[in-house]
DNA sequence: TTTAATTTGTACGTATGTATT
DNA sequence: CAATACATACGTACAAATTAA
């Protein structure tokens, strides 16, 4: 058994089906009995079966269509969940003390990259920050951040003493929408020097664009030495073959 | 409004609350009215409100505790969903024709790395494969794969003509559990030559360990030139401050 | 093309269980 | 130990989508 049995009928049903799918008793394309049928088998209400099935569908194990019924989904890839924690938490979880240093802080007025990425007009000022995050004495992450001062003007005068810019932004605009991209790039001379790795070293890069109501708030690049950094993903669901 | 309004009462309620959270009307730590209260406000049953709230909780926007009630969650990071498609689909989606080449195929009998990673005893045979996936004429992904022949003995005699090894494994054992890790590393001479990039080039690496009932099936490393490859993650939910 | 039958999707109102204060 | 608010479940009803006649 891959998950522990549970008291809740809906979880029992869900886990039973999951076992049958994983064991190969139910193969992709096979029909799963109707909700009504399963309800009678287990002696529960249809709503209870429905919840089990809905969750299995959300997790990608089955596909459901009205009138057509429920079938085991065709596997065509995988979907995983990735947690991107606050650097501070990530570092302190390892036991190392956290601190950060602001390496650069500029108001850019004619920066085409920042203006394009934040979707602001020319001559709109943009705050650029370069921050180095330390795990103990080791540089852990180099952060390159652009902030849209049009949306968050108070960032201009912030000292970022207790909270680093990311933490401060989260306090200010907690529930902005974000878009992430992960990639690998070679460290240039400046990045290598900051992170204390040779130029050319492979860096693991997380990019994040944060917006609220179609207004860009900030764009950030988080660079990690590839030798020491790895991002873990927890198995979440399966994606269908389309 | 960030999501379109919907006919379903539970979605209306969910979106309404989401708007209030995003707009800052409801700040982290704030209490959300009781299910009963909201139900009366909207003139719906409590179960309807419950579903909206449960989904908001699953997505990380609120935290619920019996007796204590529901509060807007403290933001402490982000959780994103990453789709890892089949290489074939990924490449064909760009319009390029897909093909693959098996560069190496060995039965390893005394390979400590393969035995350790697949958790098999010494002298247990392990199938090692090196596969190059092409998008048109460009090498797109270099795949290094170890297969546990104890669990999947038929892999030994497979020709991998129509289906590549990954596709074949998915057909054979569709619903195995997987664990992923993403990282960056510098290409060694061999990897660089295969992928047609200079030695030292930053590679984006996806590692996957696949198991069924605590038995390791396969371990694979998928290497992509960092210049061209980026992995997109879709905003999924927010993780709490713990 | 229209209609009917089937199956999932949502909702209701009530009831009981359970963790937490 | 009691009260509270969430968690699950029941049985029924109707809506929506899709297939089949």
Short mmCIF file of C-alpha atoms (C1' of nucleotides) in Angstrom, two decimals:
data_model
loop_
_atom_site.label_atom_id
_atom_site.label_comp_id
_atom_site.label_asym_id
_atom_site.label_seq_id
_atom_site.Cartn_x
_atom_site.Cartn_y
_atom_site.Cartn_z
CA UNK A 1 0.00 0.00 0.00
CA UNK A 2 1.36 3.38 -0.92
CA UNK A 3 -0.73 5.53 1.37
CA UNK A 4 -2.01 4.63 4.74
CA UNK A 5 -5.63 3.62 4.93
CA UNK A 6 -7.93 6.15 6.43
CA UNK A 7 -11.06 6.35 8.45
CA UNK A 8 -12.83 8.66 6.02
CA UNK A 9 -14.88 6.71 3.51
CA UNK A 10 -13.95 9.08 0.72
CA UNK A 11 -10.26 8.56 1.41
CA UNK A 12 -10.71 4.82 1.60
CA UNK A 13 -12.34 4.82 -1.79
CA UNK A 14 -9.73 7.14 -3.23
CA UNK A 15 -6.86 5.04 -1.95
CA UNK A 16 -8.46 1.81 -3.08
CA UNK A 17 -8.78 3.10 -6.61
CA UNK A 18 -5.28 4.51 -6.52
CA UNK A 19 -3.93 1.11 -5.52
CA UNK A 20 -5.73 -0.56 -8.36
CA UNK A 21 -4.34 1.98 -10.81
CA UNK A 22 -0.81 1.74 -9.51
CA UNK A 23 -0.82 -2.04 -9.36
CA UNK A 24 -1.92 -2.26 -12.96
CA UNK A 25 -5.31 -3.80 -12.16
CA UNK A 26 -6.74 -0.74 -13.85
CA UNK A 27 -4.79 0.25 -16.95
CA UNK A 28 -4.88 3.59 -18.79
CA UNK A 29 -8.05 3.79 -20.82
CA UNK A 30 -9.95 1.37 -18.60
CA UNK A 31 -13.35 2.47 -17.40
CA UNK A 32 -13.88 3.06 -13.71
CA UNK A 33 -17.31 2.03 -12.41
CA UNK A 34 -19.96 4.72 -12.14
CA UNK A 35 -20.26 6.74 -8.99
CA UNK A 36 -23.59 5.14 -8.26
CA UNK A 37 -22.16 1.64 -8.58
CA UNK A 38 -19.22 2.37 -6.32
CA UNK A 39 -21.52 4.05 -3.83
CA UNK A 40 -23.57 0.88 -3.57
CA UNK A 41 -20.47 -1.30 -3.29
CA UNK A 42 -19.16 0.70 -0.36
CA UNK A 43 -22.56 1.47 1.06
CA UNK A 44 -22.03 5.24 0.95
CA UNK A 45 -23.73 8.22 -0.65
CA UNK A 46 -22.86 9.21 -4.17
CA UNK A 47 -21.47 12.53 -2.96
CA UNK A 48 -18.84 10.63 -1.03
CA UNK A 49 -17.71 8.72 -4.09
CA UNK A 50 -17.87 11.92 -6.08
CA UNK A 51 -15.36 13.62 -3.86
CA UNK A 52 -12.91 10.75 -4.16
CA UNK A 53 -13.24 10.78 -7.92
CA UNK A 54 -12.97 14.52 -8.22
CA UNK A 55 -9.71 14.52 -6.33
CA UNK A 56 -8.33 11.69 -8.41
CA UNK A 57 -9.24 13.69 -11.50
CA UNK A 58 -7.59 16.84 -10.15
CA UNK A 59 -4.47 14.83 -9.47
CA UNK A 60 -4.46 13.52 -13.00
CA UNK A 61 -5.13 9.84 -12.41
CA UNK A 62 -8.52 9.68 -14.08
CA UNK A 63 -10.43 11.62 -16.68
CA UNK A 64 -14.10 12.26 -16.34
CA UNK A 65 -16.75 13.21 -18.85
CA UNK A 66 -20.44 13.57 -18.38
CA UNK A 67 -22.37 10.74 -19.85
CA UNK A 68 -19.14 9.04 -20.96
CA UNK A 69 -18.03 8.19 -17.45
CA UNK A 70 -14.63 7.93 -15.83
CA UNK A 71 -11.51 6.32 -17.28
CA UNK A 72 -7.97 5.89 -16.09
CA UNK A 73 -5.95 8.64 -17.71
CA UNK A 74 -3.24 8.07 -20.27
CA UNK A 75 0.11 9.04 -18.83
CA UNK A 76 1.95 11.61 -20.85
CA UNK A 77 4.26 13.26 -18.44
CA UNK A 78 4.37 14.40 -14.91
CA UNK A 79 3.42 17.43 -12.90
CA UNK A 80 5.36 18.26 -9.80
CA UNK A 81 5.06 20.85 -7.13
CA UNK A 82 7.99 23.04 -6.26
CA UNK A 83 8.21 25.07 -3.10
CA UNK A 84 10.15 28.27 -3.41
CA UNK A 85 10.72 29.34 0.15
CA UNK A 86 12.10 32.61 1.40
CA UNK A 87 15.90 32.54 1.22
CA UNK A 88 16.06 33.34 4.88
CA UNK A 89 13.96 30.30 5.79
CA UNK A 90 15.78 28.09 3.34
CA UNK A 91 19.13 28.98 4.85
CA UNK A 92 18.06 28.90 8.47
CA UNK A 93 16.52 25.48 7.93
CA UNK A 94 20.03 24.18 7.31
CA UNK A 95 21.13 25.56 10.66
CA UNK A 96 23.34 28.24 9.18
CA UNK A 97 22.88 31.86 10.24
CA UNK A 98 21.38 34.10 7.58
CA UNK A 99 22.45 37.55 6.56
CA UNK A 100 22.36 39.62 3.42
CA UNK A 101 24.30 42.46 1.86
CA UNK A 102 23.06 44.99 -0.62
CA UNK A 103 25.78 45.22 -3.25
CA UNK A 104 24.15 47.73 -5.55
CA UNK A 105 21.23 50.08 -5.34
CA UNK A 106 20.48 52.36 -8.26
CA UNK A 107 17.59 54.34 -9.61
CA UNK A 108 17.66 53.63 -13.29
CA UNK A 109 16.00 56.24 -15.48
CA UNK A 110 16.94 55.15 -18.95
CA UNK A 111 17.35 51.41 -18.62
CA UNK A 112 15.74 49.66 -21.57
CA UNK A 113 15.91 46.19 -20.00
CA UNK A 114 14.24 47.18 -16.76
CA UNK A 115 11.60 49.20 -18.57
CA UNK A 116 10.80 46.42 -20.95
CA UNK A 117 10.63 43.71 -18.32
CA UNK A 118 8.49 45.81 -15.97
CA UNK A 119 6.43 47.14 -18.85
CA UNK A 120 6.86 50.80 -17.92
CA UNK A 121 7.27 53.79 -20.20
CA UNK A 122 10.63 55.23 -21.06
CA UNK A 123 11.98 57.63 -18.42
CA UNK A 124 9.91 55.92 -15.74
CA UNK A 125 12.31 55.31 -12.89
CA UNK A 126 13.10 51.76 -11.90
CA UNK A 127 14.86 50.63 -8.74
CA UNK A 128 17.64 48.13 -9.32
CA UNK A 129 19.04 46.10 -6.45
CA UNK A 130 21.77 43.54 -6.21
CA UNK A 131 21.71 41.52 -3.04
CA UNK A 132 23.95 38.76 -1.79
CA UNK A 133 22.48 36.26 0.63
CA UNK A 134 24.82 34.36 2.94
CA UNK A 135 24.53 31.00 4.63
CA UNK A 136 27.02 31.58 7.41
CA UNK A 137 30.06 32.94 5.60
CA UNK A 138 29.27 31.28 2.27
CA UNK A 139 27.46 33.23 -0.44
CA UNK A 140 24.30 31.28 -1.11
CA UNK A 141 22.28 33.33 -3.57
CA UNK A 142 22.89 36.38 -5.69
CA UNK A 143 19.71 38.31 -6.28
CA UNK A 144 19.26 40.77 -9.14
CA UNK A 145 16.03 42.68 -8.73
CA UNK A 146 14.14 45.36 -10.59
CA UNK A 147 11.27 47.12 -8.83
CA UNK A 148 8.57 49.19 -10.50
CA UNK A 149 8.60 52.46 -8.53
CA UNK A 150 5.42 53.51 -10.24
CA UNK A 151 3.54 50.80 -8.35
CA UNK A 152 5.64 50.68 -5.17
CA UNK A 153 7.07 54.19 -4.75
CA UNK A 154 7.85 53.61 -1.08
CA UNK A 155 10.58 51.17 -2.11
CA UNK A 156 12.72 54.15 -3.09
CA UNK A 157 13.21 55.28 0.49
CA UNK A 158 13.20 51.89 2.17
CA UNK A 159 16.32 51.02 4.12
CA UNK A 160 15.87 47.22 3.97
CA UNK A 161 17.46 46.74 7.35
CA UNK A 162 15.45 44.00 9.05
CA UNK A 163 13.64 42.67 6.02
CA UNK A 164 15.34 42.07 2.74
CA UNK A 165 13.64 43.52 -0.34
CA UNK A 166 11.74 40.34 -1.11
CA UNK A 167 10.39 40.07 2.41
CA UNK A 168 9.51 43.75 2.40
CA UNK A 169 7.62 43.41 -0.87
CA UNK A 170 5.69 40.42 0.46
CA UNK A 171 4.66 42.42 3.51
CA UNK A 172 3.62 45.31 1.30
CA UNK A 173 1.80 43.38 -1.43
CA UNK A 174 1.28 39.91 -0.02
CA UNK A 175 -0.85 38.21 -2.62
CA UNK A 176 0.55 39.29 -5.93
CA UNK A 177 0.54 36.83 -8.78
CA UNK A 178 3.84 35.31 -9.79
CA UNK A 179 5.32 33.57 -12.77
CA UNK A 180 8.49 31.53 -12.51
CA UNK A 181 11.13 30.24 -14.84
CA UNK A 182 14.02 27.95 -14.02
CA UNK A 183 17.18 27.78 -16.07
CA UNK A 184 20.92 27.30 -16.03
CA UNK A 185 23.54 29.84 -17.04
CA UNK A 186 27.25 30.32 -16.79
CA UNK A 187 28.45 32.81 -14.20
CA UNK A 188 29.97 35.95 -15.64
CA UNK A 189 32.99 37.50 -13.97
CA UNK A 190 30.95 39.74 -11.69
CA UNK A 191 28.52 37.02 -10.62
CA UNK A 192 31.34 34.58 -10.03
CA UNK A 193 33.21 37.04 -7.85
CA UNK A 194 30.13 37.73 -5.77
CA UNK A 195 29.24 34.06 -5.31
CA UNK A 196 32.88 33.07 -4.82
CA UNK A 197 32.92 30.59 -7.69
CA UNK A 198 35.00 30.60 -10.87
CA UNK A 199 33.76 32.52 -13.87
CA UNK A 200 31.85 30.12 -16.11
CA UNK A 201 30.50 28.08 -13.20
CA UNK A 202 27.03 26.68 -13.87
CA UNK A 203 24.43 28.65 -11.95
CA UNK A 204 20.90 27.55 -11.19
CA UNK A 205 18.65 30.49 -11.93
CA UNK A 206 15.15 31.17 -10.70
CA UNK A 207 13.39 34.06 -12.41
CA UNK A 208 10.21 35.51 -11.02
CA UNK A 209 7.88 38.12 -12.46
CA UNK A 210 5.37 39.46 -9.99
CA UNK A 211 2.27 41.34 -10.98
CA UNK A 212 -0.98 42.61 -9.57
CA UNK A 213 -3.88 43.37 -11.84
CA UNK A 214 -1.73 43.32 -14.95
CA UNK A 215 0.72 45.79 -13.37
CA UNK A 216 4.25 44.50 -13.01
CA UNK A 217 5.62 44.94 -9.54
CA UNK A 218 9.01 43.36 -9.66
CA UNK A 219 11.27 41.11 -11.65
CA UNK A 220 13.97 39.13 -9.91
CA UNK A 221 16.71 36.71 -10.85
CA UNK A 222 18.01 34.44 -8.12
CA UNK A 223 21.35 32.86 -8.94
CA UNK A 224 22.77 29.85 -7.09
CA UNK A 225 26.04 28.01 -7.57
CA UNK A 226 25.07 24.73 -9.22
CA UNK A 227 27.58 22.69 -7.27
CA UNK A 228 25.73 23.14 -4.02
CA UNK A 229 22.19 23.97 -5.02
CA UNK A 230 19.43 21.60 -6.09
CA UNK A 231 15.73 22.13 -6.16
CA UNK A 232 13.54 19.28 -4.98
CA UNK A 233 10.12 18.69 -6.45
CA UNK A 234 7.46 16.60 -4.81
CA UNK A 235 5.43 14.24 -6.92
CA UNK A 236 2.08 15.83 -7.44
CA UNK A 237 0.08 14.48 -10.28
CA UNK A 238 0.25 13.13 -13.76
CA UNK A 239 -0.51 15.10 -16.84
CA UNK A 240 -2.59 13.75 -19.63
CA UNK A 241 -1.40 12.86 -23.05
CA UNK A 242 -2.68 15.96 -24.82
CA UNK B 1 -10.89 41.07 -11.35
CA UNK B 2 -8.30 38.38 -11.77
CA UNK B 3 -10.58 35.47 -12.61
CA UNK B 4 -13.80 35.61 -14.46
CA UNK B 5 -16.94 35.40 -12.42
CA UNK B 6 -18.79 32.16 -12.60
CA UNK B 7 -22.26 30.81 -12.42
CA UNK B 8 -21.50 28.32 -9.67
CA UNK B 9 -22.15 29.83 -6.27
CA UNK B 10 -19.11 28.14 -4.78
CA UNK B 11 -16.88 29.68 -7.44
CA UNK B 12 -18.46 33.07 -6.96
CA UNK B 13 -17.72 32.92 -3.28
CA UNK B 14 -14.21 31.65 -3.88
CA UNK B 15 -13.43 34.40 -6.37
CA UNK B 16 -14.96 37.08 -4.20
CA UNK B 17 -12.76 36.10 -1.29
CA UNK B 18 -9.75 35.84 -3.54
CA UNK B 19 -10.32 39.36 -4.79
CA UNK B 20 -10.55 40.67 -1.26
CA UNK B 21 -7.31 38.93 -0.35
CA UNK B 22 -5.45 40.11 -3.40
CA UNK B 23 -6.70 43.66 -3.15
CA UNK B 24 -5.52 43.90 0.43
CA UNK B 25 -9.01 44.26 1.88
CA UNK B 26 -8.21 41.08 3.76
CA UNK B 27 -4.64 41.04 5.05
CA UNK B 28 -2.63 38.03 6.26
CA UNK B 29 -3.80 37.10 9.73
CA UNK B 30 -7.26 38.56 9.26
CA UNK B 31 -10.18 36.37 10.16
CA UNK B 32 -12.54 35.27 7.44
CA UNK B 33 -16.20 35.08 8.49
CA UNK B 34 -17.55 31.71 9.53
CA UNK B 35 -18.96 29.38 6.95
CA UNK B 36 -22.40 29.82 8.44
CA UNK B 37 -22.19 33.60 8.23
CA UNK B 38 -21.05 33.59 4.64
CA UNK B 39 -23.72 31.05 3.76
CA UNK B 40 -26.37 33.40 5.08
CA UNK B 41 -24.86 36.39 3.28
CA UNK B 42 -24.98 34.61 -0.04
CA UNK B 43 -28.13 32.70 0.70
CA UNK B 44 -26.53 29.30 0.09
CA UNK B 45 -25.99 26.14 2.07
CA UNK B 46 -23.01 25.81 4.33
CA UNK B 47 -21.61 22.96 2.21
CA UNK B 48 -21.33 25.36 -0.70
CA UNK B 49 -19.28 27.81 1.32
CA UNK B 50 -17.27 24.94 2.70
CA UNK B 51 -16.17 23.86 -0.73
CA UNK B 52 -15.00 27.36 -1.63
CA UNK B 53 -13.06 27.61 1.60
CA UNK B 54 -11.54 24.17 1.30
CA UNK B 55 -10.19 24.98 -2.12
CA UNK B 56 -8.79 28.29 -0.95
CA UNK B 57 -7.08 26.41 1.87
CA UNK B 58 -5.66 23.80 -0.51
CA UNK B 59 -4.30 26.59 -2.66
CA UNK B 60 -2.63 28.18 0.33
CA UNK B 61 -4.61 31.40 0.62
CA UNK B 62 -6.26 30.71 3.95
CA UNK B 63 -5.58 28.52 6.94
CA UNK B 64 -8.36 26.72 8.70
CA UNK B 65 -8.50 25.27 12.16
CA UNK B 66 -11.38 23.71 13.97
CA UNK B 67 -12.81 25.94 16.58
CA UNK B 68 -10.34 28.71 15.70
CA UNK B 69 -11.88 29.50 12.34
CA UNK B 70 -10.38 30.64 9.07
CA UNK B 71 -7.68 33.26 8.62
CA UNK B 72 -5.85 34.65 5.65
CA UNK B 73 -2.53 32.81 5.53
CA UNK B 74 0.82 34.44 6.13
CA UNK B 75 2.82 34.40 2.94
CA UNK B 76 6.17 32.76 3.30
CA UNK B 77 7.06 31.65 -0.15
CA UNK B 78 5.46 30.24 -3.20
CA UNK B 79 4.51 26.89 -4.58
CA UNK B 80 4.46 26.38 -8.30
CA UNK B 81 3.48 23.56 -10.55
CA UNK B 82 5.90 22.29 -13.13
CA UNK B 83 4.89 20.13 -16.03
CA UNK B 84 7.50 17.71 -17.20
CA UNK B 85 6.23 16.53 -20.53
CA UNK B 86 7.56 13.73 -22.66
CA UNK B 87 10.54 14.99 -24.67
CA UNK B 88 8.82 13.93 -27.82
CA UNK B 89 5.77 16.07 -27.06
CA UNK B 90 7.90 18.96 -25.86
CA UNK B 91 9.86 19.00 -29.10
CA UNK B 92 6.94 18.40 -31.43
CA UNK B 93 5.05 21.21 -29.78
CA UNK B 94 7.69 23.59 -31.13
CA UNK B 95 7.04 22.31 -34.63
CA UNK B 96 10.39 20.56 -34.95
CA UNK B 97 10.51 16.89 -35.93
CA UNK B 98 11.58 14.58 -33.12
CA UNK B 99 14.03 11.71 -33.24
CA UNK B 100 16.37 10.03 -30.84
CA UNK B 101 19.60 8.09 -30.97
CA UNK B 102 20.84 5.54 -28.49
CA UNK B 103 24.48 6.41 -27.93
CA UNK B 104 25.29 3.75 -25.37
CA UNK B 105 23.65 0.61 -24.11
CA UNK B 106 25.45 -1.48 -21.51
CA UNK B 107 24.60 -4.11 -18.98
CA UNK B 108 26.56 -3.06 -15.93
CA UNK B 109 27.31 -5.83 -13.48
CA UNK B 110 29.67 -4.20 -11.08
CA UNK B 111 28.68 -0.55 -11.20
CA UNK B 112 28.60 0.90 -7.69
CA UNK B 113 26.79 4.08 -8.72
CA UNK B 114 23.96 2.32 -10.53
CA UNK B 115 23.61 -0.22 -7.74
CA UNK B 116 23.50 2.40 -5.05
CA UNK B 117 21.04 4.67 -6.83
CA UNK B 118 18.71 1.80 -7.74
CA UNK B 119 19.19 0.19 -4.34
CA UNK B 120 20.08 -3.24 -5.70
CA UNK B 121 22.60 -5.73 -4.37
CA UNK B 122 26.10 -6.01 -5.73
CA UNK B 123 26.33 -8.14 -8.88
CA UNK B 124 22.72 -7.39 -9.73
CA UNK B 125 22.73 -6.35 -13.38
CA UNK B 126 21.71 -2.83 -14.28
CA UNK B 127 20.91 -1.52 -17.74
CA UNK B 128 22.60 1.75 -18.61
CA UNK B 129 21.42 3.82 -21.54
CA UNK B 130 22.61 7.06 -23.03
CA UNK B 131 20.13 8.66 -25.38
CA UNK B 132 20.31 11.83 -27.41
CA UNK B 133 17.03 13.54 -28.29
CA UNK B 134 16.94 15.82 -31.31
CA UNK B 135 14.72 18.74 -32.20
CA UNK B 136 15.22 18.67 -35.93
CA UNK B 137 18.99 18.53 -36.32
CA UNK B 138 19.76 20.18 -33.00
CA UNK B 139 20.52 18.03 -29.95
CA UNK B 140 17.91 18.96 -27.42
CA UNK B 141 18.38 16.64 -24.46
CA UNK B 142 21.00 14.14 -23.39
CA UNK B 143 19.49 11.39 -21.28
CA UNK B 144 21.51 9.20 -18.95
CA UNK B 145 19.39 6.36 -17.62
CA UNK B 146 19.83 3.43 -15.28
CA UNK B 147 17.16 0.71 -15.27
CA UNK B 148 16.67 -1.91 -12.58
CA UNK B 149 16.57 -5.18 -14.52
CA UNK B 150 15.44 -6.99 -11.42
CA UNK B 151 12.09 -5.18 -11.63
CA UNK B 152 11.85 -4.73 -15.40
CA UNK B 153 13.76 -7.66 -16.92
CA UNK B 154 12.08 -7.22 -20.31
CA UNK B 155 14.02 -3.99 -20.77
CA UNK B 156 17.11 -6.06 -21.52
CA UNK B 157 15.79 -7.33 -24.81
CA UNK B 158 13.81 -4.27 -25.85
CA UNK B 159 14.81 -2.69 -29.12
CA UNK B 160 13.40 0.80 -28.37
CA UNK B 161 12.51 1.42 -31.99
CA UNK B 162 9.20 3.23 -31.96
CA UNK B 163 9.14 4.22 -28.31
CA UNK B 164 12.13 5.63 -26.54
CA UNK B 165 13.04 4.03 -23.20
CA UNK B 166 11.06 6.54 -21.16
CA UNK B 167 7.93 6.04 -23.24
CA UNK B 168 8.38 2.29 -23.10
CA UNK B 169 8.70 2.35 -19.32
CA UNK B 170 5.57 4.46 -19.01
CA UNK B 171 3.64 1.96 -21.10
CA UNK B 172 4.98 -0.87 -19.01
CA UNK B 173 4.56 0.65 -15.56
CA UNK B 174 2.30 3.66 -16.08
CA UNK B 175 1.64 4.86 -12.59
CA UNK B 176 4.92 4.59 -10.78
CA UNK B 177 5.80 7.19 -8.21
CA UNK B 178 8.44 9.72 -9.11
CA UNK B 179 10.74 12.12 -7.36
CA UNK B 180 12.40 14.99 -9.16
CA UNK B 181 15.34 17.24 -8.62
CA UNK B 182 16.41 20.21 -10.72
CA UNK B 183 19.94 21.54 -10.81
CA UNK B 184 22.63 23.15 -12.94
CA UNK B 185 25.97 21.64 -13.83
CA UNK B 186 28.83 22.29 -16.22
CA UNK B 187 29.01 20.04 -19.26
CA UNK B 188 31.94 17.67 -19.25
CA UNK B 189 33.78 16.93 -22.49
CA UNK B 190 31.59 13.98 -23.40
CA UNK B 191 28.31 15.72 -22.62
CA UNK B 192 29.39 18.84 -24.46
CA UNK B 193 30.32 16.87 -27.56
CA UNK B 194 26.97 15.07 -27.56
CA UNK B 195 24.93 18.23 -27.08
CA UNK B 196 27.11 20.23 -29.45
CA UNK B 197 28.04 22.86 -26.89
CA UNK B 198 31.44 23.80 -25.48
CA UNK B 199 32.80 21.89 -22.52
CA UNK B 200 31.88 23.81 -19.37
CA UNK B 201 28.57 25.05 -20.77
CA UNK B 202 25.89 25.37 -18.10
CA UNK B 203 23.39 22.54 -18.38
CA UNK B 204 19.93 22.42 -16.89
CA UNK B 205 19.53 19.02 -15.29
CA UNK B 206 16.36 17.19 -14.37
CA UNK B 207 16.86 14.08 -12.26
CA UNK B 208 14.08 11.61 -11.74
CA UNK B 209 13.91 8.57 -9.50
CA UNK B 210 10.99 6.29 -10.23
CA UNK B 211 9.76 3.65 -7.83
CA UNK B 212 6.86 1.32 -7.27
CA UNK B 213 6.18 -0.08 -3.84
CA UNK B 214 9.57 0.91 -2.51
CA UNK B 215 11.29 -0.81 -5.44
CA UNK B 216 13.39 1.46 -7.59
CA UNK B 217 12.59 1.12 -11.26
CA UNK B 218 14.77 3.67 -12.93
CA UNK B 219 16.94 6.69 -12.36
CA UNK B 220 17.41 9.21 -15.12
CA UNK B 221 19.30 12.44 -15.68
CA UNK B 222 18.07 14.72 -18.44
CA UNK B 223 20.60 17.32 -19.51
CA UNK B 224 19.72 20.41 -21.51
CA UNK B 225 21.93 23.22 -22.82
CA UNK B 226 21.14 26.18 -20.58
CA UNK B 227 21.32 28.70 -23.41
CA UNK B 228 18.21 27.38 -25.05
CA UNK B 229 16.32 25.60 -22.31
CA UNK B 230 14.11 27.12 -19.63
CA UNK B 231 11.48 25.48 -17.53
CA UNK B 232 8.27 27.40 -16.97
CA UNK B 233 6.32 27.06 -13.78
CA UNK B 234 2.72 28.07 -13.40
CA UNK B 235 1.64 29.93 -10.31
CA UNK B 236 -0.14 27.43 -8.17
CA UNK B 237 -0.46 28.39 -4.56
CA UNK B 238 1.25 30.07 -1.71
CA UNK B 239 3.05 28.26 1.02
CA UNK B 240 2.65 29.17 4.60
CA UNK B 241 5.26 30.71 6.79
CA UNK B 242 6.22 27.55 8.66
"C1'" DT C 1 -32.13 17.21 -36.51
"C1'" DT C 2 -34.40 16.34 -32.48
"C1'" DT C 3 -35.03 13.88 -28.50
"C1'" DA C 4 -34.15 10.81 -24.82
"C1'" DA C 5 -31.07 8.52 -21.69
"C1'" DT C 6 -27.00 8.49 -19.06
"C1'" DT C 7 -23.38 10.20 -16.14
"C1'" DT C 8 -21.03 13.66 -13.99
"C1'" DG C 9 -21.39 18.44 -11.56
"C1'" DT C 10 -23.33 21.32 -8.18
"C1'" DA C 11 -26.42 22.44 -4.47
"C1'" DC C 12 -29.51 21.84 -0.52
"C1'" DG C 13 -30.54 20.84 4.40
"C1'" DT C 14 -29.52 18.00 8.05
"C1'" DA C 15 -26.69 15.22 10.99
"C1'" DT C 16 -22.80 13.75 13.36
"C1'" DG C 17 -17.76 13.56 14.26
"C1'" DT C 18 -13.54 15.91 15.84
"C1'" DA C 19 -9.92 19.07 16.96
"C1'" DT C 20 -9.14 23.16 19.57
"C1'" DT C 21 -9.90 26.73 22.65
"C1'" DC D 1 -15.43 19.73 30.43
"C1'" DA D 2 -18.15 22.66 27.37
"C1'" DA D 3 -18.59 25.35 23.38
"C1'" DT D 4 -17.13 26.36 18.86
"C1'" DA D 5 -16.10 25.96 14.05
"C1'" DC D 6 -14.46 23.09 10.77
"C1'" DA D 7 -14.73 18.09 8.49
"C1'" DT D 8 -17.24 14.58 6.62
"C1'" DA D 9 -21.39 12.20 5.32
"C1'" DC D 10 -26.24 11.36 3.91
"C1'" DG D 11 -30.12 11.46 0.61
"C1'" DT D 12 -32.37 14.16 -2.68
"C1'" DA D 13 -32.79 17.28 -6.47
"C1'" DC D 14 -31.78 19.41 -10.55
"C1'" DA D 15 -28.43 21.19 -14.14
"C1'" DA D 16 -25.20 20.37 -17.83
"C1'" DA D 17 -22.80 17.73 -21.11
"C1'" DT D 18 -22.54 14.04 -24.09
"C1'" DT D 19 -23.86 10.00 -26.37
"C1'" DA D 20 -27.22 7.16 -28.67
"C1'" DA D 21 -31.69 6.37 -30.73
#
